[in-house]
PDB file of C-alpha atoms in Angstrom:
ATOM      1  CA  MET A   1      73.535 116.274 118.013  1.00 48.00           C
ATOM      2  CA  SER A   2      74.727 119.388 116.168  1.00 52.00           C
ATOM      3  CA  ALA A   3      76.581 119.226 112.849  1.00 58.00           C
ATOM      4  CA  THR A   4      79.775 120.315 114.603  1.00 56.00           C
ATOM      5  CA  GLU A   5      79.448 117.502 117.162  1.00 63.00           C
ATOM      6  CA  GLN A   6      79.026 114.994 114.353  1.00 91.00           C
ATOM      7  CA  LEU A   7      82.206 116.175 112.607  1.00 97.00           C
ATOM      8  CA  HIS A   8      84.465 117.020 115.578  1.00 97.00           C
ATOM      9  CA  LEU A   9      84.984 113.758 117.466  1.00 97.00           C
ATOM     10  CA  PRO A  10      86.805 114.228 120.795  1.00 98.00           C
ATOM     11  CA  ALA A  11      89.460 111.763 121.890  1.00 98.00           C
ATOM     12  CA  GLY A  12      87.969 108.447 122.969  1.00 97.00           C
ATOM     13  CA  SER A  13      84.410 109.288 121.921  1.00 97.00           C
ATOM     14  CA  THR A  14      84.314 106.668 119.148  1.00 97.00           C
ATOM     15  CA  GLY A  15      86.499 104.011 120.729  1.00 97.00           C
ATOM     16  CA  ARG A  16      85.791 100.508 122.000  1.00 97.00           C
ATOM     17  CA  GLY A  17      87.912  97.574 123.024  1.00 97.00           C
ATOM     18  CA  ASN A  18      91.556  98.138 122.117  1.00 98.00           C
ATOM     19  CA  TYR A  19      90.618 100.991 119.783  1.00 98.00           C
ATOM     20  CA  GLU A  20      90.733 104.604 120.949  1.00 98.00           C
ATOM     21  CA  THR A  21      89.204 105.796 117.662  1.00 98.00           C
ATOM     22  CA  ILE A  22      86.953 103.988 115.191  1.00 98.00           C
ATOM     23  CA  ILE A  23      85.778 105.690 111.996  1.00 98.00           C
ATOM     24  CA  ASP A  24      84.742 103.240 109.319  1.00 98.00           C
ATOM     25  CA  PRO A  25      83.537 104.099 105.810  1.00 97.00           C
ATOM     26  CA  GLY A  26      79.793 103.623 105.532  1.00 94.00           C
ATOM     27  CA  ALA A  27      79.246 103.379 109.307  1.00 93.00           C
ATOM     28  CA  ARG A  28      77.816 106.920 109.644  1.00 93.00           C
ATOM     29  CA  GLU A  29      75.444 108.893 107.486  1.00 91.00           C
ATOM     30  CA  GLY A  30      77.179 110.728 104.655  1.00 91.00           C
ATOM     31  CA  TRP A  31      80.590 109.174 105.310  1.00 96.00           C
ATOM     32  CA  VAL A  32      81.462 106.847 102.454  1.00 97.00           C
ATOM     33  CA  HIS A  33      85.093 106.491 101.383  1.00 98.00           C
ATOM     34  CA  THR A  34      87.613 106.782 104.230  1.00 98.00           C
ATOM     35  CA  GLY A  35      88.296 105.329 107.642  1.00 98.00           C
ATOM     36  CA  LEU A  36      90.646 105.558 110.587  1.00 98.00           C
ATOM     37  CA  ARG A  37      91.243 103.313 113.562  1.00 98.00           C
ATOM     38  CA  VAL A  38      93.691 104.055 116.374  1.00 98.00           C
ATOM     39  CA  LEU A  39      94.762 100.862 118.098  1.00 98.00           C
ATOM     40  CA  ALA A  40      96.271 100.945 121.606  1.00 98.00           C
ATOM     41  CA  LEU A  41      98.139  97.796 122.616  1.00 98.00           C
ATOM     42  CA  ALA A  42      99.456  96.921 126.058  1.00 98.00           C
ATOM     43  CA  PRO A  43     102.950  95.414 126.213  1.00 98.00           C
ATOM     44  CA  GLY A  44     102.815  92.003 124.593  1.00 98.00           C
ATOM     45  CA  GLY A  45      99.368  92.710 123.147  1.00 98.00           C
ATOM     46  CA  SER A  46      98.075  91.884 119.681  1.00 98.00           C
ATOM     47  CA  GLU A  47      95.011  92.506 117.513  1.00 98.00           C
ATOM     48  CA  LEU A  48      93.611  90.627 114.541  1.00 98.00           C
ATOM     49  CA  VAL A  49      92.355  93.022 111.854  1.00 98.00           C
ATOM     50  CA  THR A  50      90.338  92.174 108.768  1.00 97.00           C
ATOM     51  CA  ALA A  51      90.514  94.771 105.985  1.00 97.00           C
ATOM     52  CA  GLY A  52      87.101  93.917 104.554  1.00 95.00           C
ATOM     53  CA  GLY A  53      86.359  96.092 101.558  1.00 97.00           C
ATOM     54  CA  VAL A  54      89.195  98.502 102.354  1.00 98.00           C
ATOM     55  CA  GLU A  55      92.907  98.881 101.753  1.00 98.00           C
ATOM     56  CA  ALA A  56      94.961 100.140 104.674  1.00 98.00           C
ATOM     57  CA  MET A  57      98.195 101.691 105.834  1.00 98.00           C
ATOM     58  CA  VAL A  58      99.505 100.818 109.295  1.00 98.00           C
ATOM     59  CA  VAL A  59     101.144 103.928 110.787  1.00 98.00           C
ATOM     60  CA  PRO A  60     102.848 103.595 114.198  1.00 98.00           C
ATOM     61  CA  LEU A  61     102.116 106.648 116.337  1.00 98.00           C
ATOM     62  CA  ASN A  62     104.464 105.585 119.087  1.00 98.00           C
ATOM     63  CA  ARG A  63     106.581 102.491 119.627  1.00 98.00           C
ATOM     64  CA  ALA A  64     107.296  99.564 117.323  1.00 98.00           C
ATOM     65  CA  CYS A  65     105.086  96.727 116.156  1.00 98.00           C
ATOM     66  CA  ASP A  66     105.118  93.573 114.074  1.00 98.00           C
ATOM     67  CA  VAL A  67     102.483  93.132 111.375  1.00 98.00           C
ATOM     68  CA  THR A  68     101.845  89.642 110.031  1.00 98.00           C
ATOM     69  CA  VAL A  69      99.964  89.480 106.733  1.00 98.00           C
ATOM     70  CA  ALA A  70      99.838  86.800 104.018  1.00 94.00           C
ATOM     71  CA  GLY A  71     102.157  84.563 106.033  1.00 95.00           C
ATOM     72  CA  GLU A  72     104.946  87.128 106.370  1.00 98.00           C
ATOM     73  CA  THR A  73     105.857  89.297 109.372  1.00 98.00           C
ATOM     74  CA  HIS A  74     107.006  92.881 108.858  1.00 98.00           C
ATOM     75  CA  ARG A  75     108.802  94.819 111.596  1.00 98.00           C
ATOM     76  CA  LEU A  76     107.742  98.482 111.854  1.00 98.00           C
ATOM     77  CA  ARG A  77     110.413 100.227 113.894  1.00 98.00           C
ATOM     78  CA  GLY A  78     108.073 103.027 114.999  1.00 96.00           C
ATOM     79  CA  ARG A  79     109.210 106.111 116.886  1.00 97.00           C
ATOM     80  CA  GLU A  80     109.102 107.713 120.320  1.00 97.00           C
ATOM     81  CA  ASP A  81     106.144 109.875 119.322  1.00 98.00           C
ATOM     82  CA  VAL A  82     104.701 111.543 116.217  1.00 98.00           C
ATOM     83  CA  PHE A  83     106.875 114.640 116.674  1.00 98.00           C
ATOM     84  CA  ALA A  84     110.158 112.722 116.783  1.00 97.00           C
ATOM     85  CA  SER A  85     110.452 111.548 113.169  1.00 97.00           C
ATOM     86  CA  ALA A  86     108.820 109.830 110.248  1.00 98.00           C
ATOM     87  CA  THR A  87     108.051 106.148 110.753  1.00 98.00           C
ATOM     88  CA  ASP A  88     108.018 102.866 108.899  1.00 98.00           C
ATOM     89  CA  VAL A  89     104.580 102.339 107.313  1.00 98.00           C
ATOM     90  CA  LEU A  90     103.007  99.157 105.934  1.00 98.00           C
ATOM     91  CA  TYR A  91     100.491  99.074 103.074  1.00 98.00           C
ATOM     92  CA  VAL A  92      98.080  96.117 102.985  1.00 98.00           C
ATOM     93  CA  PRO A  93      95.607  95.454 100.167  1.00 98.00           C
ATOM     94  CA  VAL A  94      91.839  95.100 100.299  1.00 97.00           C
ATOM     95  CA  GLY A  95      90.602  91.917 101.958  1.00 96.00           C
ATOM     96  CA  SER A  96      93.761  91.283 103.974  1.00 97.00           C
ATOM     97  CA  GLN A  97      93.831  89.668 107.401  1.00 98.00           C
ATOM     98  CA  LEU A  98      96.618  91.052 109.522  1.00 97.00           C
ATOM     99  CA  THR A  99      97.800  90.654 113.073  1.00 98.00           C
ATOM    100  CA  ILE A 100      99.390  93.663 114.770  1.00 98.00           C
ATOM    101  CA  SER A 101     101.477  92.863 117.845  1.00 98.00           C
ATOM    102  CA  SER A 102     103.822  94.905 120.006  1.00 98.00           C
ATOM    103  CA  GLU A 103     106.303  93.661 122.587  1.00 98.00           C
ATOM    104  CA  GLU A 104     106.600  97.130 124.173  1.00 97.00           C
ATOM    105  CA  GLY A 105     103.005  98.172 123.593  1.00 98.00           C
ATOM    106  CA  GLY A 106     102.090 101.341 121.731  1.00 98.00           C
ATOM    107  CA  ARG A 107      99.552 103.119 119.573  1.00 98.00           C
ATOM    108  CA  PHE A 108      99.073 102.388 115.888  1.00 98.00           C
ATOM    109  CA  ALA A 109      96.867 104.119 113.319  1.00 98.00           C
ATOM    110  CA  LEU A 110      95.151 102.234 110.513  1.00 98.00           C
ATOM    111  CA  ALA A 111      94.272 104.625 107.679  1.00 98.00           C
ATOM    112  CA  THR A 112      91.756 102.998 105.331  1.00 98.00           C
ATOM    113  CA  ALA A 113      89.855 103.648 102.122  1.00 98.00           C
ATOM    114  CA  VAL A 114      87.251 101.703 100.196  1.00 98.00           C
ATOM    115  CA  ALA A 115      89.012  99.774  97.428  1.00 97.00           C
ATOM    116  CA  THR A 116      88.387  97.147  94.782  1.00 94.00           C
ATOM    117  CA  GLY A 117      91.787  96.633  93.147  1.00 92.00           C
ATOM    118  CA  ALA A 118      94.378  94.510  94.954  1.00 88.00           C
ATOM    119  CA  HIS A 119      98.014  95.611  95.187  1.00 96.00           C
ATOM    120  CA  PRO A 120     101.045  93.981  96.807  1.00 97.00           C
ATOM    121  CA  VAL A 121     101.861  94.385 100.477  1.00 98.00           C
ATOM    122  CA  ALA A 122     104.506  97.131 100.710  1.00 98.00           C
ATOM    123  CA  LEU A 123     106.828  98.202 103.518  1.00 98.00           C
ATOM    124  CA  ILE A 124     107.878 101.863 103.346  1.00 98.00           C
ATOM    125  CA  ARG A 125     110.883 102.623 105.517  1.00 98.00           C
ATOM    126  CA  ALA A 126     111.057 105.884 107.467  1.00 98.00           C
ATOM    127  CA  GLU A 127     114.222 106.979 105.678  1.00 97.00           C
ATOM    128  CA  ASP A 128     112.461 106.620 102.328  1.00 98.00           C
ATOM    129  CA  VAL A 129     109.477 108.817 103.233  1.00 98.00           C
ATOM    130  CA  PRO A 130     109.611 112.089 101.236  1.00 98.00           C
ATOM    131  CA  VAL A 131     109.563 115.036 103.645  1.00 98.00           C
ATOM    132  CA  GLU A 132     108.333 118.357 102.239  1.00 97.00           C
ATOM    133  CA  ILE A 133     108.591 121.798 103.825  1.00 98.00           C
ATOM    134  CA  ARG A 134     105.508 123.769 102.812  1.00 97.00           C
ATOM    135  CA  GLY A 135     104.687 127.442 103.343  1.00 98.00           C
ATOM    136  CA  GLY A 136     106.828 130.223 104.791  1.00 98.00           C
ATOM    137  CA  GLY A 137     107.171 132.347 107.903  1.00 98.00           C
ATOM    138  CA  ASN A 138     104.500 131.495 110.459  1.00 98.00           C
ATOM    139  CA  MET A 139     102.758 129.376 107.825  1.00 98.00           C
ATOM    140  CA  THR A 140     105.659 126.898 107.568  1.00 98.00           C
ATOM    141  CA  ARG A 141     104.862 123.225 108.190  1.00 98.00           C
ATOM    142  CA  LYS A 142     106.456 119.849 107.519  1.00 98.00           C
ATOM    143  CA  VAL A 143     104.655 117.191 105.458  1.00 98.00           C
ATOM    144  CA  ARG A 144     105.627 113.514 105.531  1.00 98.00           C
ATOM    145  CA  ASN A 145     104.335 112.176 102.218  1.00 98.00           C
ATOM    146  CA  PHE A 146     104.376 108.425 102.834  1.00 98.00           C
ATOM    147  CA  GLY A 147     101.067 107.811 101.039  1.00 98.00           C
ATOM    148  CA  THR A 148     100.453 110.750  98.713  1.00 98.00           C
ATOM    149  CA  VAL A 149     100.015 110.778  94.946  1.00 98.00           C
ATOM    150  CA  GLY A 150     103.446 110.557  93.344  1.00 97.00           C
ATOM    151  CA  ALA A 151     105.145 109.424  96.558  1.00 97.00           C
ATOM    152  CA  PHE A 152     103.524 105.990  96.765  1.00 98.00           C
ATOM    153  CA  ASP A 153     101.083 104.954  94.063  1.00 97.00           C
ATOM    154  CA  GLN A 154     100.768 101.175  94.390  1.00 97.00           C
ATOM    155  CA  MET A 155      97.284 101.384  95.860  1.00 97.00           C
ATOM    156  CA  ASP A 156      93.713 101.811  94.722  1.00 97.00           C
ATOM    157  CA  SER A 157      92.211 104.949  96.267  1.00 97.00           C
ATOM    158  CA  LEU A 158      93.853 105.792  99.601  1.00 98.00           C
ATOM    159  CA  ILE A 159      95.808 109.043 100.024  1.00 98.00           C
ATOM    160  CA  ALA A 160      97.552 109.641 103.358  1.00 98.00           C
ATOM    161  CA  CYS A 161     100.197 111.878 104.883  1.00 98.00           C
ATOM    162  CA  GLU A 162     101.086 113.491 108.193  1.00 98.00           C
ATOM    163  CA  VAL A 163     101.829 117.131 108.947  1.00 98.00           C
ATOM    164  CA  ILE A 164     103.837 118.783 111.723  1.00 98.00           C
ATOM    165  CA  THR A 165     102.986 122.436 112.435  1.00 98.00           C
ATOM    166  CA  PRO A 166     105.329 124.204 114.893  1.00 98.00           C
ATOM    167  CA  GLY A 167     103.700 125.968 117.825  1.00 98.00           C
ATOM    168  CA  GLY A 168     102.291 129.368 116.858  1.00 98.00           C
ATOM    169  CA  ASN A 169     102.131 128.517 113.143  1.00 98.00           C
ATOM    170  CA  TRP A 170      99.163 128.204 110.792  1.00 98.00           C
ATOM    171  CA  SER A 171      98.605 125.133 108.638  1.00 98.00           C
ATOM    172  CA  SER A 172      96.133 123.984 105.955  1.00 98.00           C
ATOM    173  CA  TYR A 173      96.365 127.627 104.936  1.00 98.00           C
ATOM    174  CA  PRO A 174      95.183 129.016 102.627  1.00 98.00           C
ATOM    175  CA  ALA A 175      91.926 127.194 103.253  1.00 98.00           C
ATOM    176  CA  HIS A 176      91.143 124.920 100.330  1.00 98.00           C
ATOM    177  CA  LYS A 177      88.591 122.425  99.115  1.00 98.00           C
ATOM    178  CA  HIS A 178      88.326 119.207  97.120  1.00 98.00           C
ATOM    179  CA  ASP A 179      84.607 118.457  97.117  1.00 96.00           C
ATOM    180  CA  GLU A 180      83.808 118.259  93.406  1.00 96.00           C
ATOM    181  CA  THR A 181      85.424 116.867  90.282  1.00 95.00           C
ATOM    182  CA  VAL A 182      86.636 119.624  87.971  1.00 95.00           C
ATOM    183  CA  ASP A 183      88.627 118.747  84.863  1.00 89.00           C
ATOM    184  CA  ASP A 184      89.405 121.547  82.458  1.00 85.00           C
ATOM    185  CA  CYS A 185      92.521 123.048  80.922  1.00 78.00           C
ATOM    186  CA  GLU A 186      92.790 125.857  83.505  1.00 84.00           C
ATOM    187  CA  HIS A 187      91.983 124.100  86.750  1.00 91.00           C
ATOM    188  CA  GLN A 188      91.492 120.620  88.184  1.00 95.00           C
ATOM    189  CA  GLU A 189      89.873 119.579  91.415  1.00 97.00           C
ATOM    190  CA  SER A 190      89.347 116.109  92.900  1.00 97.00           C
ATOM    191  CA  GLU A 191      86.323 115.015  94.928  1.00 98.00           C
ATOM    192  CA  LEU A 192      87.714 113.664  98.206  1.00 98.00           C
ATOM    193  CA  GLU A 193      86.475 113.359 101.755  1.00 98.00           C
ATOM    194  CA  GLU A 194      89.155 113.822 104.399  1.00 98.00           C
ATOM    195  CA  ILE A 195      89.954 112.864 107.969  1.00 98.00           C
ATOM    196  CA  TYR A 196      92.143 114.971 110.270  1.00 98.00           C
ATOM    197  CA  TYR A 197      93.467 113.065 113.289  1.00 98.00           C
ATOM    198  CA  TYR A 198      95.255 115.338 115.773  1.00 98.00           C
ATOM    199  CA  GLU A 199      97.944 115.061 118.388  1.00 98.00           C
ATOM    200  CA  ILE A 200      99.197 118.169 120.209  1.00 98.00           C
ATOM    201  CA  GLN A 201     102.508 118.395 122.012  1.00 98.00           C
ATOM    202  CA  ASP A 202     102.286 118.911 125.756  1.00 97.00           C
ATOM    203  CA  GLY A 203     103.813 121.962 127.387  1.00 96.00           C
ATOM    204  CA  PRO A 204     105.657 122.117 130.727  1.00 96.00           C
ATOM    205  CA  ALA A 205     102.403 122.782 132.583  1.00 96.00           C
ATOM    206  CA  GLY A 206     100.029 120.438 130.782  1.00 96.00           C
ATOM    207  CA  PRO A 207      98.326 119.445 127.525  1.00 97.00           C
ATOM    208  CA  GLY A 208      98.362 121.641 124.436  1.00 98.00           C
ATOM    209  CA  PHE A 209      95.644 122.598 122.000  1.00 98.00           C
ATOM    210  CA  GLY A 210      94.977 123.995 118.554  1.00 98.00           C
ATOM    211  CA  PHE A 211      92.094 124.998 116.314  1.00 98.00           C
ATOM    212  CA  HIS A 212      90.485 123.559 113.183  1.00 98.00           C
ATOM    213  CA  GLN A 213      88.049 125.319 110.848  1.00 98.00           C
ATOM    214  CA  THR A 214      85.806 124.031 108.053  1.00 98.00           C
ATOM    215  CA  THR A 215      83.308 126.308 106.284  1.00 97.00           C
ATOM    216  CA  SER A 216      80.816 125.938 103.473  1.00 96.00           C
ATOM    217  CA  SER A 217      81.896 126.118  99.835  1.00 96.00           C
ATOM    218  CA  GLY A 218      78.324 126.505  98.587  1.00 90.00           C
ATOM    219  CA  GLU A 219      74.840 127.358  99.793  1.00 87.00           C
ATOM    220  CA  ASP A 220      73.562 123.884  98.944  1.00 90.00           C
ATOM    221  CA  ALA A 221      76.065 122.197 101.308  1.00 88.00           C
ATOM    222  CA  PRO A 222      76.192 124.089 104.618  1.00 94.00           C
ATOM    223  CA  ILE A 223      78.981 123.278 107.054  1.00 96.00           C
ATOM    224  CA  ASP A 224      80.448 125.343 109.887  1.00 96.00           C
ATOM    225  CA  VAL A 225      83.091 123.857 112.195  1.00 97.00           C
ATOM    226  CA  LEU A 226      85.382 125.874 114.428  1.00 97.00           C
ATOM    227  CA  ALA A 227      86.747 123.464 117.000  1.00 97.00           C
ATOM    228  CA  GLU A 228      89.397 123.476 119.678  1.00 98.00           C
ATOM    229  CA  VAL A 229      91.354 120.279 119.069  1.00 98.00           C
ATOM    230  CA  ARG A 230      93.420 118.289 121.536  1.00 98.00           C
ATOM    231  CA  SER A 231      95.420 115.068 121.359  1.00 98.00           C
ATOM    232  CA  GLY A 232      93.342 112.195 120.055  1.00 98.00           C
ATOM    233  CA  ASP A 233      90.631 114.377 118.510  1.00 98.00           C
ATOM    234  CA  THR A 234      89.419 113.716 114.969  1.00 98.00           C
ATOM    235  CA  VAL A 235      87.689 116.094 112.554  1.00 98.00           C
ATOM    236  CA  LEU A 236      85.785 114.797 109.522  1.00 98.00           C
ATOM    237  CA  VAL A 237      85.683 116.944 106.373  1.00 98.00           C
ATOM    238  CA  PRO A 238      82.975 115.654 104.018  1.00 97.00           C
ATOM    239  CA  HIS A 239      83.092 118.847 101.937  1.00 97.00           C
ATOM    240  CA  GLY A 240      83.794 122.575 102.220  1.00 98.00           C
ATOM    241  CA  TRP A 241      86.738 124.894 102.706  1.00 98.00           C
ATOM    242  CA  HIS A 242      88.994 123.390 105.356  1.00 98.00           C
ATOM    243  CA  GLY A 243      91.629 125.398 107.167  1.00 97.00           C
ATOM    244  CA  PRO A 244      93.263 127.147 108.655  1.00 97.00           C
ATOM    245  CA  CYS A 245      94.480 124.872 111.409  1.00 98.00           C
ATOM    246  CA  ALA A 246      96.322 126.822 114.092  1.00 98.00           C
ATOM    247  CA  ALA A 247      98.812 125.463 116.618  1.00 98.00           C
ATOM    248  CA  ALA A 248      98.828 127.294 119.953  1.00 98.00           C
ATOM    249  CA  PRO A 249     102.195 128.918 120.707  1.00 98.00           C
ATOM    250  CA  GLY A 250     104.407 126.513 122.630  1.00 97.00           C
ATOM    251  CA  HIS A 251     102.557 123.428 121.389  1.00 98.00           C
ATOM    252  CA  ASP A 252     103.545 121.736 118.137  1.00 98.00           C
ATOM    253  CA  MET A 253     100.599 120.223 116.245  1.00 98.00           C
ATOM    254  CA  TYR A 254     100.450 116.904 114.404  1.00 98.00           C
ATOM    255  CA  TYR A 255      97.714 115.702 112.125  1.00 98.00           C
ATOM    256  CA  LEU A 256      97.293 112.562 110.078  1.00 98.00           C
ATOM    257  CA  ASN A 257      95.300 113.142 106.876  1.00 98.00           C
ATOM    258  CA  VAL A 258      93.340 110.319 105.258  1.00 98.00           C
ATOM    259  CA  MET A 259      91.610 110.977 101.909  1.00 98.00           C
ATOM    260  CA  ALA A 260      89.692 109.085  99.235  1.00 98.00           C
ATOM    261  CA  GLY A 261      86.864 109.773  96.828  1.00 98.00           C
ATOM    262  CA  PRO A 262      84.490 108.281  94.291  1.00 97.00           C
ATOM    263  CA  GLU A 263      86.497 108.769  91.108  1.00 95.00           C
ATOM    264  CA  ALA A 264      88.357 105.923  89.410  1.00 93.00           C
ATOM    265  CA  GLU A 265      91.546 108.008  89.173  1.00 94.00           C
ATOM    266  CA  ARG A 266      93.446 108.458  92.411  1.00 97.00           C
ATOM    267  CA  ALA A 267      94.207 112.192  92.361  1.00 97.00           C
ATOM    268  CA  TRP A 268      94.676 115.043  94.832  1.00 97.00           C
ATOM    269  CA  ASN A 269      93.811 118.384  93.215  1.00 97.00           C
ATOM    270  CA  ILE A 270      92.623 121.308  95.322  1.00 97.00           C
ATOM    271  CA  THR A 271      91.061 124.740  94.947  1.00 97.00           C
ATOM    272  CA  ASP A 272      92.296 127.565  97.199  1.00 98.00           C
ATOM    273  CA  HIS A 273      89.817 129.789  98.991  1.00 98.00           C
ATOM    274  CA  PRO A 274      89.509 132.853  96.726  1.00 97.00           C
ATOM    275  CA  GLU A 275      90.049 135.263  99.639  1.00 97.00           C
ATOM    276  CA  GLN A 276      93.143 133.488 100.969  1.00 98.00           C
ATOM    277  CA  GLY A 277      95.131 132.117  98.027  1.00 97.00           C
ATOM    278  CA  TRP A 278      97.246 135.267  97.831  1.00 98.00           C
ATOM    279  CA  VAL A 279      99.220 134.229 100.934  1.00 98.00           C
ATOM    280  CA  ARG A 280     101.145 131.721  98.830  1.00 98.00           C
ATOM    281  CA  ASP A 281     102.914 134.681  97.183  1.00 98.00           C
ATOM    282  CA  THR A 282     104.318 135.759 100.566  1.00 98.00           C
ATOM    283  CA  TRP A 283     106.076 132.504 101.423  1.00 98.00           C
ATOM    284  CA  ALA A 284     109.294 132.995  99.447  1.00 98.00           C
ATOM    285  CA  GLU A 285     110.023 136.368 101.034  1.00 98.00           C
ATOM    286  CA  ALA A 286     109.073 135.181 104.523  1.00 98.00           C
ATOM    287  CA  GLY A 287     111.460 132.222 104.286  1.00 97.00           C
ATOM    288  CA  ILE A 288     111.290 128.904 106.099  1.00 97.00           C
ATOM    289  CA  ASP A 289     110.614 128.904 109.818  1.00 98.00           C
ATOM    290  CA  PRO A 290     114.116 128.205 111.213  1.00 96.00           C
ATOM    291  CA  ARG A 291     112.690 125.419 113.377  1.00 97.00           C
ATOM    292  CA  LEU A 292     112.140 123.423 110.170  1.00 96.00           C
ATOM    293  CA  GLU A 293     115.193 124.387 108.121  1.00 89.00           C
ATOM    294  CA  GLY A 294     117.099 121.443 106.712  1.00 87.00           C
ATOM    295  CA  GLU A 295     114.282 118.948 107.292  1.00 91.00           C
ATOM    296  CA  ALA A 296     113.165 118.384 103.669  1.00 89.00           C
ATOM    297  CA  ARG A 297     114.241 115.299 101.725  1.00 86.00           C
TER     298      ARG A 297
END
């Protein structure tokens, strides 16, 4: 299996049972800190989940669910699909046993990270999720920061968010990296591995697509991924410059990012690709893509 095939995981290729996607920390060579499971439940279905050694966020992708943990049931109202809106999200601490059930059926992501410290169960309502508009012109995208540093910090190591990129736009651009710990007065960088889970909006004639790129940030750590991504695909980023991600015209792109690293401090500091960082200076003049105006909160 080539390096690209190990890092670009097509929809369904890692699934079993009720799970369409299974990526667990420590279950594959070189993958240590983060995990993602995508659970598909039939109407009236349920799944018992044990968060052994990991903390988790339950993120409905479509439809509502009930999550019972520590003797209490939390209703996650969900959404029609990932493009419709933000969603209620539930944080559960390391070692939890939880039951996810859905009267209507639906699909539910479990973003996980290796953790040692326990924190309280927390329900984050959709209306309380900070929504950020990032970029400008055809680099404009929308970020739902339900689990990022500064937005929700009552957890050990997990960092998570979701991004909507309108069709024809570029995202994760400029390409950037966070594969080493740098702490000096001029620049900081955090060592984090990252998962990109994709969904692409269908068009009138069929499924959509986009592209993801990851390239090497140093000769001692080669990596070269240029993948066409479709709904349900996952790309693992153990290191390297990642981005841009491009959404095909006519097909909005969604990705769920899951990050964690080895450092005791939960931080998200990046380094821009030296050949691409200049594009940030063009965003103010380009203005916000009108398809996303008024969406920040």
